[in-house]
Tab-separated table of N, CA and C in Angstrom:
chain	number	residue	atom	x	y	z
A	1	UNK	N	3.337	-25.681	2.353
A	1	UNK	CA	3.527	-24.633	1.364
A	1	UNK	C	3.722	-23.294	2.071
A	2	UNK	N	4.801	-22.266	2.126
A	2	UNK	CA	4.752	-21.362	2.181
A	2	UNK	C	4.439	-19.621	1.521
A	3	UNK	N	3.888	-19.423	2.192
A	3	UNK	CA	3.221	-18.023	1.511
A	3	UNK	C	4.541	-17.065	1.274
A	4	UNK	N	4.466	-16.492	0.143
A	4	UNK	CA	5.427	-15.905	-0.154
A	4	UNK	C	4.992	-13.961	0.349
A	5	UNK	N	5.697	-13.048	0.993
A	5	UNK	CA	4.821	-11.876	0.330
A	5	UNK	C	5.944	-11.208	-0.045
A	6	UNK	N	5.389	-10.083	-0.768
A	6	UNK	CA	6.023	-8.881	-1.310
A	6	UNK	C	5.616	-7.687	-1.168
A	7	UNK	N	6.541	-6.609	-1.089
A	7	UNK	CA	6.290	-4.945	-0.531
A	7	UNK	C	5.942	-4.574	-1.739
A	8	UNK	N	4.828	-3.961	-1.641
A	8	UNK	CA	4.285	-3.305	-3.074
A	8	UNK	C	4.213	-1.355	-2.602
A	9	UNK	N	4.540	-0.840	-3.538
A	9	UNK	CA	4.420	0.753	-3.719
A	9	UNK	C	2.924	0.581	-4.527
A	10	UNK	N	1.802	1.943	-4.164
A	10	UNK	CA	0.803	1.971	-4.569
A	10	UNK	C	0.058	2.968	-5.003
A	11	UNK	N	0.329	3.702	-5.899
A	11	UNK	CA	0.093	4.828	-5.802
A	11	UNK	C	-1.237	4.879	-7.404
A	12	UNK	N	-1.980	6.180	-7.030
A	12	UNK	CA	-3.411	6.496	-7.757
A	12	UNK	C	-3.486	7.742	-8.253
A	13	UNK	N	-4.142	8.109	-9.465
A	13	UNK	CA	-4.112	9.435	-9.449
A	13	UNK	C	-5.993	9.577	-10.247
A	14	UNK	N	-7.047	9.547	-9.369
A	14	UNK	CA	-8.155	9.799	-9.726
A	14	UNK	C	-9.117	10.921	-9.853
A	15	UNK	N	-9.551	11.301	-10.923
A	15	UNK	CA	-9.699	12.525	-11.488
A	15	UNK	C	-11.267	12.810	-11.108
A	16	UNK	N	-12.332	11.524	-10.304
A	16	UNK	CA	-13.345	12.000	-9.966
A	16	UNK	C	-13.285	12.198	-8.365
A	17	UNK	N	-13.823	13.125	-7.973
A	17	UNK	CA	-13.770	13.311	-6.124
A	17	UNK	C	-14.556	11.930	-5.337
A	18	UNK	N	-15.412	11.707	-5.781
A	18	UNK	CA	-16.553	10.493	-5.325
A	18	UNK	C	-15.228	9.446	-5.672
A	19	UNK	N	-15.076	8.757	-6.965
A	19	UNK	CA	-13.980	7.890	-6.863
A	19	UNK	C	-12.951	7.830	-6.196
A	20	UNK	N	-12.339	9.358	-6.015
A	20	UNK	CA	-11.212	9.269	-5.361
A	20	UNK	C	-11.248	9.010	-3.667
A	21	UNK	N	-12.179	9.675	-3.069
A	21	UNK	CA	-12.628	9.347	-1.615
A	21	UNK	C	-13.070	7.591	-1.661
A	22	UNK	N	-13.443	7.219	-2.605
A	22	UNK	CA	-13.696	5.464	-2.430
A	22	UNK	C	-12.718	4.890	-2.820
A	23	UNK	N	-12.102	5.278	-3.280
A	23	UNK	CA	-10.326	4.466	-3.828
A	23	UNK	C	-9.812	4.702	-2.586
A	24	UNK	N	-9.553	6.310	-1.874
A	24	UNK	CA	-8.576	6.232	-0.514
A	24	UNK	C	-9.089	5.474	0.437
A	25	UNK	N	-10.991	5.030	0.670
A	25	UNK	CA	-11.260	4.739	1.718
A	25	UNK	C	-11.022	3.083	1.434
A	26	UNK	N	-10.762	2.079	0.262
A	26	UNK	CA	-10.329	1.275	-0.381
A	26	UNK	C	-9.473	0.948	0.365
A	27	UNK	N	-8.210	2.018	-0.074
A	27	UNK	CA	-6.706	1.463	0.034
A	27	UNK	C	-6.194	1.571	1.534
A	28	UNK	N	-6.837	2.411	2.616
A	28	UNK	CA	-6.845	2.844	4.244
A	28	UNK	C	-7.111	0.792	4.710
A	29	UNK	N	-7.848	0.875	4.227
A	29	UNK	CA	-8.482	-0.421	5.002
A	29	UNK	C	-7.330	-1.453	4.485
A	30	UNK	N	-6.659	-1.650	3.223
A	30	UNK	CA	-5.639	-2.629	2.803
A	30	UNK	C	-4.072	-2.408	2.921
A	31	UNK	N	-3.568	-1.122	3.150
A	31	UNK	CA	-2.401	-0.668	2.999
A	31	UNK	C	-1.988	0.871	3.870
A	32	UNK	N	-0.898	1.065	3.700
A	32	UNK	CA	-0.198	1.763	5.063
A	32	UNK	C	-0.156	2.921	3.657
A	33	UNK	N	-0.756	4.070	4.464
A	33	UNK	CA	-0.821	5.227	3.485
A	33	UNK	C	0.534	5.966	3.653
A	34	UNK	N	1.230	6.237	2.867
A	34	UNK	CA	2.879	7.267	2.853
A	34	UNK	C	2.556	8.968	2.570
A	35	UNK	N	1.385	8.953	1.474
A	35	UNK	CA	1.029	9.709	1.196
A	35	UNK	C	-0.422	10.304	0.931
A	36	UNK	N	-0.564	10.902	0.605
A	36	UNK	CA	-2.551	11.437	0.051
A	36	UNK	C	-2.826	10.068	-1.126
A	37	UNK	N	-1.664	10.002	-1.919
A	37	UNK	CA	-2.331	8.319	-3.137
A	37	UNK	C	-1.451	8.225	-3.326
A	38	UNK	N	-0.730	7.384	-1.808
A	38	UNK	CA	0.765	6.668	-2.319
A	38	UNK	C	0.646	5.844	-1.011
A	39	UNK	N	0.444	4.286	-1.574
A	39	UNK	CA	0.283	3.756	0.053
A	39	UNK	C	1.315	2.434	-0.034
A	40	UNK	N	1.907	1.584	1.030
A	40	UNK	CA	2.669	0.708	0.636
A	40	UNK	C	1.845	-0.380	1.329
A	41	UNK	N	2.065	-2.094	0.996
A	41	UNK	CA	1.504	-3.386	1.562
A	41	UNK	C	2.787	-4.086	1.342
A	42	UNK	N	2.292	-5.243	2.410
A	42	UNK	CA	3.441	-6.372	2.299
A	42	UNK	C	1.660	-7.240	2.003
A	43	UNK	N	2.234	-7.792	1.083
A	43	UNK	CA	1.362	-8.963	0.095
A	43	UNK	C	1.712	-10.395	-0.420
A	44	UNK	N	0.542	-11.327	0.029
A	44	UNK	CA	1.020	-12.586	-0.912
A	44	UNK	C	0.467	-12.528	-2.726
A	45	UNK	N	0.710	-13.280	-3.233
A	45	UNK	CA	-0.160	-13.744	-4.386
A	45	UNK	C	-1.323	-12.936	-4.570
A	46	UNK	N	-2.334	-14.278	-3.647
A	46	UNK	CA	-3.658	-14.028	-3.321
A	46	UNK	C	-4.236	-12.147	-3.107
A	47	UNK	N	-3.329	-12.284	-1.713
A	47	UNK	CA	-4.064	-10.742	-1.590
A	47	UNK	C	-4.061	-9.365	-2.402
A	48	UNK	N	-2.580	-9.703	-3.284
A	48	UNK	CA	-2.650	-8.785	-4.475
A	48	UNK	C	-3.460	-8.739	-5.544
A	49	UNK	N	-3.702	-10.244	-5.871
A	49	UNK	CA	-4.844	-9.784	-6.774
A	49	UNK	C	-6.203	-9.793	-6.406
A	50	UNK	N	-6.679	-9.938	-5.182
A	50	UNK	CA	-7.849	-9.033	-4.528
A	50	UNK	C	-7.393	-8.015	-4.200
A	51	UNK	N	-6.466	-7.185	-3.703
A	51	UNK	CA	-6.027	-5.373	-3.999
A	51	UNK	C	-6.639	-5.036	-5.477
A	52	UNK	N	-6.334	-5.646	-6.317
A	52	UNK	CA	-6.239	-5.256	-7.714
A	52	UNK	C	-7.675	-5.186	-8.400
A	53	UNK	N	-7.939	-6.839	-7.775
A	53	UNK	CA	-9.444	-6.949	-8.487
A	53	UNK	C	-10.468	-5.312	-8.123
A	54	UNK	N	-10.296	-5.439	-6.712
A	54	UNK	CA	-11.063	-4.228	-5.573
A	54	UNK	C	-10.958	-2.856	-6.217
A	55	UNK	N	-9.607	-2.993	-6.547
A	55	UNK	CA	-9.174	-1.595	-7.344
A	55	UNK	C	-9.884	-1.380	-8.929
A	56	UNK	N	-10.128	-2.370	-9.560
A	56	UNK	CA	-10.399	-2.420	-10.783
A	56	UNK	C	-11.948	-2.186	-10.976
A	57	UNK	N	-12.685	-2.695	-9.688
A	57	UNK	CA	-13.945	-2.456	-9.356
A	57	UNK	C	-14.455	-0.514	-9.394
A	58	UNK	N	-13.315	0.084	-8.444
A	58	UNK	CA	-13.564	1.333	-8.331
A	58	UNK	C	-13.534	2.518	-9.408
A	59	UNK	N	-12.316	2.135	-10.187
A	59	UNK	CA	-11.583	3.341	-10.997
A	59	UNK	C	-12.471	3.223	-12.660
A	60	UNK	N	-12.084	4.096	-13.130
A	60	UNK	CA	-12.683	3.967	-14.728
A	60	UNK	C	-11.581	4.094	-15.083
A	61	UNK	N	-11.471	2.974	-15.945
A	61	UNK	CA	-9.853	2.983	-16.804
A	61	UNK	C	-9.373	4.096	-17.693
A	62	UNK	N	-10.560	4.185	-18.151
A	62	UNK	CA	-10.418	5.449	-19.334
A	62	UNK	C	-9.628	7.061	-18.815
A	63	UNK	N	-10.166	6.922	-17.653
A	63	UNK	CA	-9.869	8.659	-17.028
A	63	UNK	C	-9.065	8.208	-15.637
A	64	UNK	N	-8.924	6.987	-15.090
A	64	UNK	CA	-7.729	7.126	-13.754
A	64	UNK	C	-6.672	6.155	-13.750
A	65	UNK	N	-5.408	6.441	-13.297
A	65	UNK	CA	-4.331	5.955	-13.368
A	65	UNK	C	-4.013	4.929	-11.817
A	66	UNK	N	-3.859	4.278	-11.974
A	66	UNK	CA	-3.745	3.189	-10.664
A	66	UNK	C	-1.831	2.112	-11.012
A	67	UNK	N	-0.995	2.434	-10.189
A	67	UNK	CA	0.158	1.850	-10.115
A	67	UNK	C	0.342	0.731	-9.548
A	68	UNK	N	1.283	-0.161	-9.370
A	68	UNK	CA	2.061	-1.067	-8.079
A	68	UNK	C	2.965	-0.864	-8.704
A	69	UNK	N	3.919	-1.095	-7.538
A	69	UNK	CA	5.062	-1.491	-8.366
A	69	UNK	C	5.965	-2.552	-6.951
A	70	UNK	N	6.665	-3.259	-7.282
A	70	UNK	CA	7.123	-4.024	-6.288
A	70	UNK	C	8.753	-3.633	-5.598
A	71	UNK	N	8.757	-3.842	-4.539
A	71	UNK	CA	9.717	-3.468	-3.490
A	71	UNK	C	10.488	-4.193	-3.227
A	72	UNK	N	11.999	-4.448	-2.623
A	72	UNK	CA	12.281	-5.593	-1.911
A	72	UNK	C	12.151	-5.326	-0.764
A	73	UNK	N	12.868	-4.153	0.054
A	73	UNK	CA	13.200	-3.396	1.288
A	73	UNK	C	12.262	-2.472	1.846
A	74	UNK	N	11.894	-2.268	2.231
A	74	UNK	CA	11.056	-0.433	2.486
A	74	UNK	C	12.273	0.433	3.303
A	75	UNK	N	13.026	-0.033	3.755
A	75	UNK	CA	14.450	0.340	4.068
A	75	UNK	C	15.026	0.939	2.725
A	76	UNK	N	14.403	0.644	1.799
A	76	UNK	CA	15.345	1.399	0.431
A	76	UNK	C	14.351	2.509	0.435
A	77	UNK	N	13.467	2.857	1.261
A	77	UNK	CA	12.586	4.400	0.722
A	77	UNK	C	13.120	5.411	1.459
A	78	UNK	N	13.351	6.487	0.668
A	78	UNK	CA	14.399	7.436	1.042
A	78	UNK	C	12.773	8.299	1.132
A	79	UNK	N	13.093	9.704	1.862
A	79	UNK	CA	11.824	10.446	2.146
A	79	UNK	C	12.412	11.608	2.958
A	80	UNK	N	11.850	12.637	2.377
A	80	UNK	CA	12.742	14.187	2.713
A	80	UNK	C	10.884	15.123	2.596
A	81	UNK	N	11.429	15.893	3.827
A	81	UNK	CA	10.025	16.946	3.363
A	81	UNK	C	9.449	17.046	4.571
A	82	UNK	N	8.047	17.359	4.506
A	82	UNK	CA	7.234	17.511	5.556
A	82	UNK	C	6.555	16.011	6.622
A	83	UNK	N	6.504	14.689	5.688
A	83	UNK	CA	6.230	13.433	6.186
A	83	UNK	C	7.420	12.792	6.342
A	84	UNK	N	8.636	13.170	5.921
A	84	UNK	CA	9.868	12.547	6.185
A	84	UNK	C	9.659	11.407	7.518
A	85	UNK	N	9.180	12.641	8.543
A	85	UNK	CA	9.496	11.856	9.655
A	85	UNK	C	9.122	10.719	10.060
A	86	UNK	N	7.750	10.149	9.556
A	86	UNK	CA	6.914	9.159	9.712
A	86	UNK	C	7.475	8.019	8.930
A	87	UNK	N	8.349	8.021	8.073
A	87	UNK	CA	9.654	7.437	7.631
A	87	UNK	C	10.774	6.895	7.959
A	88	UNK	N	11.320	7.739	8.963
A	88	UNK	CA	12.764	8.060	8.861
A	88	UNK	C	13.814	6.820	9.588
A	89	UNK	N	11.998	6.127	10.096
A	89	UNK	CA	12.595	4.421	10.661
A	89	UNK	C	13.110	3.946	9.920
A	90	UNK	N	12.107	3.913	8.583
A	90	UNK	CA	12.814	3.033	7.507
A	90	UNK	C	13.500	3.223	6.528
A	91	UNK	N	14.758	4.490	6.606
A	91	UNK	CA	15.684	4.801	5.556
A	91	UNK	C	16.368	3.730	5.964
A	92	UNK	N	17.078	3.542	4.887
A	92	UNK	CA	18.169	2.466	4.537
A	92	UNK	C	19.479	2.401	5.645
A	93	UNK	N	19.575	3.430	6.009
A	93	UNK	CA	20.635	4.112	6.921
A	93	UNK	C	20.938	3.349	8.470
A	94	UNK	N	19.269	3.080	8.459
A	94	UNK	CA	18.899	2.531	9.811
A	94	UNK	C	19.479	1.234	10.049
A	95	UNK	N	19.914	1.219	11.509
A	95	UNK	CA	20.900	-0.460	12.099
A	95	UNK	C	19.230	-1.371	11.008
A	96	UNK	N	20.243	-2.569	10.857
A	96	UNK	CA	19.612	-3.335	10.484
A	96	UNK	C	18.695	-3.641	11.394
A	97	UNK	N	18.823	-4.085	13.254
A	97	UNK	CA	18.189	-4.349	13.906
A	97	UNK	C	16.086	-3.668	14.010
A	98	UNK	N	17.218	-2.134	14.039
A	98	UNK	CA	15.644	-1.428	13.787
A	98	UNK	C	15.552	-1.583	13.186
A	99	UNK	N	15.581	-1.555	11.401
A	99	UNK	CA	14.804	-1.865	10.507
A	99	UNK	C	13.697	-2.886	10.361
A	100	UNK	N	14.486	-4.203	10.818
A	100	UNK	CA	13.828	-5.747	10.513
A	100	UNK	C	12.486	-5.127	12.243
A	101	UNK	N	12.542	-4.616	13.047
A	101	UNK	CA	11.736	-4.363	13.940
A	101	UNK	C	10.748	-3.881	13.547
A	102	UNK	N	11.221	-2.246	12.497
A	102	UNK	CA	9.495	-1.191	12.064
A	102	UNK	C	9.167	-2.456	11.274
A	103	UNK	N	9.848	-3.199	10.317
A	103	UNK	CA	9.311	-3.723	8.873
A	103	UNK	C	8.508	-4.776	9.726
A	104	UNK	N	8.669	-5.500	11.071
A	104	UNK	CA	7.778	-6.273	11.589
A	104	UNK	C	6.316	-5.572	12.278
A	105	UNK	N	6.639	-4.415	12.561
A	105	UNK	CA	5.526	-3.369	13.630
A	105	UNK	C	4.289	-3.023	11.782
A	106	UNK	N	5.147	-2.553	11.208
A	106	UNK	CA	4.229	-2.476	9.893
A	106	UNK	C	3.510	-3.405	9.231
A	107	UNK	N	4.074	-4.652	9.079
A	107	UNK	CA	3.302	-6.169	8.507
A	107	UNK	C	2.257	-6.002	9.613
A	108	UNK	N	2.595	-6.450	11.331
A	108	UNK	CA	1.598	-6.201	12.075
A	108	UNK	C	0.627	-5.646	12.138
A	109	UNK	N	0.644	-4.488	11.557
A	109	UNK	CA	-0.438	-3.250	11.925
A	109	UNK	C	-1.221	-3.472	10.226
A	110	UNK	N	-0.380	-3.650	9.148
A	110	UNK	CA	-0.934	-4.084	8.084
A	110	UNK	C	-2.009	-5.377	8.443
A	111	UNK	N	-1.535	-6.587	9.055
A	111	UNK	CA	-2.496	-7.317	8.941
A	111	UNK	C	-3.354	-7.153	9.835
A	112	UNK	N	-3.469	-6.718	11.065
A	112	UNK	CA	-4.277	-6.464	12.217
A	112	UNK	C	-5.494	-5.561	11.764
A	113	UNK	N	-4.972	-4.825	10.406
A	113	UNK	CA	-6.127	-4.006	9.960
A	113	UNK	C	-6.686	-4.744	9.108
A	114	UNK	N	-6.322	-5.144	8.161
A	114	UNK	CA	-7.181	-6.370	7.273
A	114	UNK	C	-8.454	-7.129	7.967
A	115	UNK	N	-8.084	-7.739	9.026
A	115	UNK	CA	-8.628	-8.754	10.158
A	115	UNK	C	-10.104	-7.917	10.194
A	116	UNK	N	-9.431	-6.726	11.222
A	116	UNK	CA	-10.710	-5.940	11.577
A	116	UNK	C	-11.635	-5.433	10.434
A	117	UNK	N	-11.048	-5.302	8.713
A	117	UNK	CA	-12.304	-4.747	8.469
A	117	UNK	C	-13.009	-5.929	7.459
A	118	UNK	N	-13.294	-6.743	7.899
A	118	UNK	CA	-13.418	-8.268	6.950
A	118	UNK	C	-14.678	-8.325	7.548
């Protein structure tokens, strides 16, 4: 059987400070942060809905907003501004070669962090 995964976009918008420092320190340990509460994962099944469950644990539904949304490429994330650069591997623009390289250096470093905080 093969594991399937998928690039998920992740973004939060939590309105208590205590929640919100335990949601970022949450999502650091599971996913590659883009932004202050915008982080991306490459995910199977399984590990998404332990992201989710984990997430559902933290937030109060009533007062915080919690996203995914699913990806095919991370090569399709366009990014202009002050973090551009920490990006700019993976605009779309990029030889395919580099691309399929960061998108392997990122799964890597994605799962290598999982490992360690288990």
């Amino acid at each position: 059987m093969t594991i399937v995964k998928q690039w998920y976009l992740i973004a939060y918008d939590i309105h208590d400070p205590r929640r919100l420092q335990r949601v970022g320190y949450f999502m650091r340990k599971h996913a590659l942060a883009l932004q202050r509460s915008v982080y991306m994962a490459e995910l199977d099944r399984k590990e998404l809905e332990q992201l989710m469950q984990g997430i559902k644990e933290l937030v109060v539904s009533r007062r915080d907003d919690v996203r995914i949304y699913p990806f095919t490429d991370p090569g399709d994330i366009w990014a202009a501004g002050i973090q551009s650069g920490s990006l700019s591997g993976l605009h779309s623009s990029a030889p395919d070669g580099l691309l399929r390289g960061i998108v392997e250096t990122i799964g890597k470093l994605l799962r290598r962090g999982r490992r360690g905080n288990r």
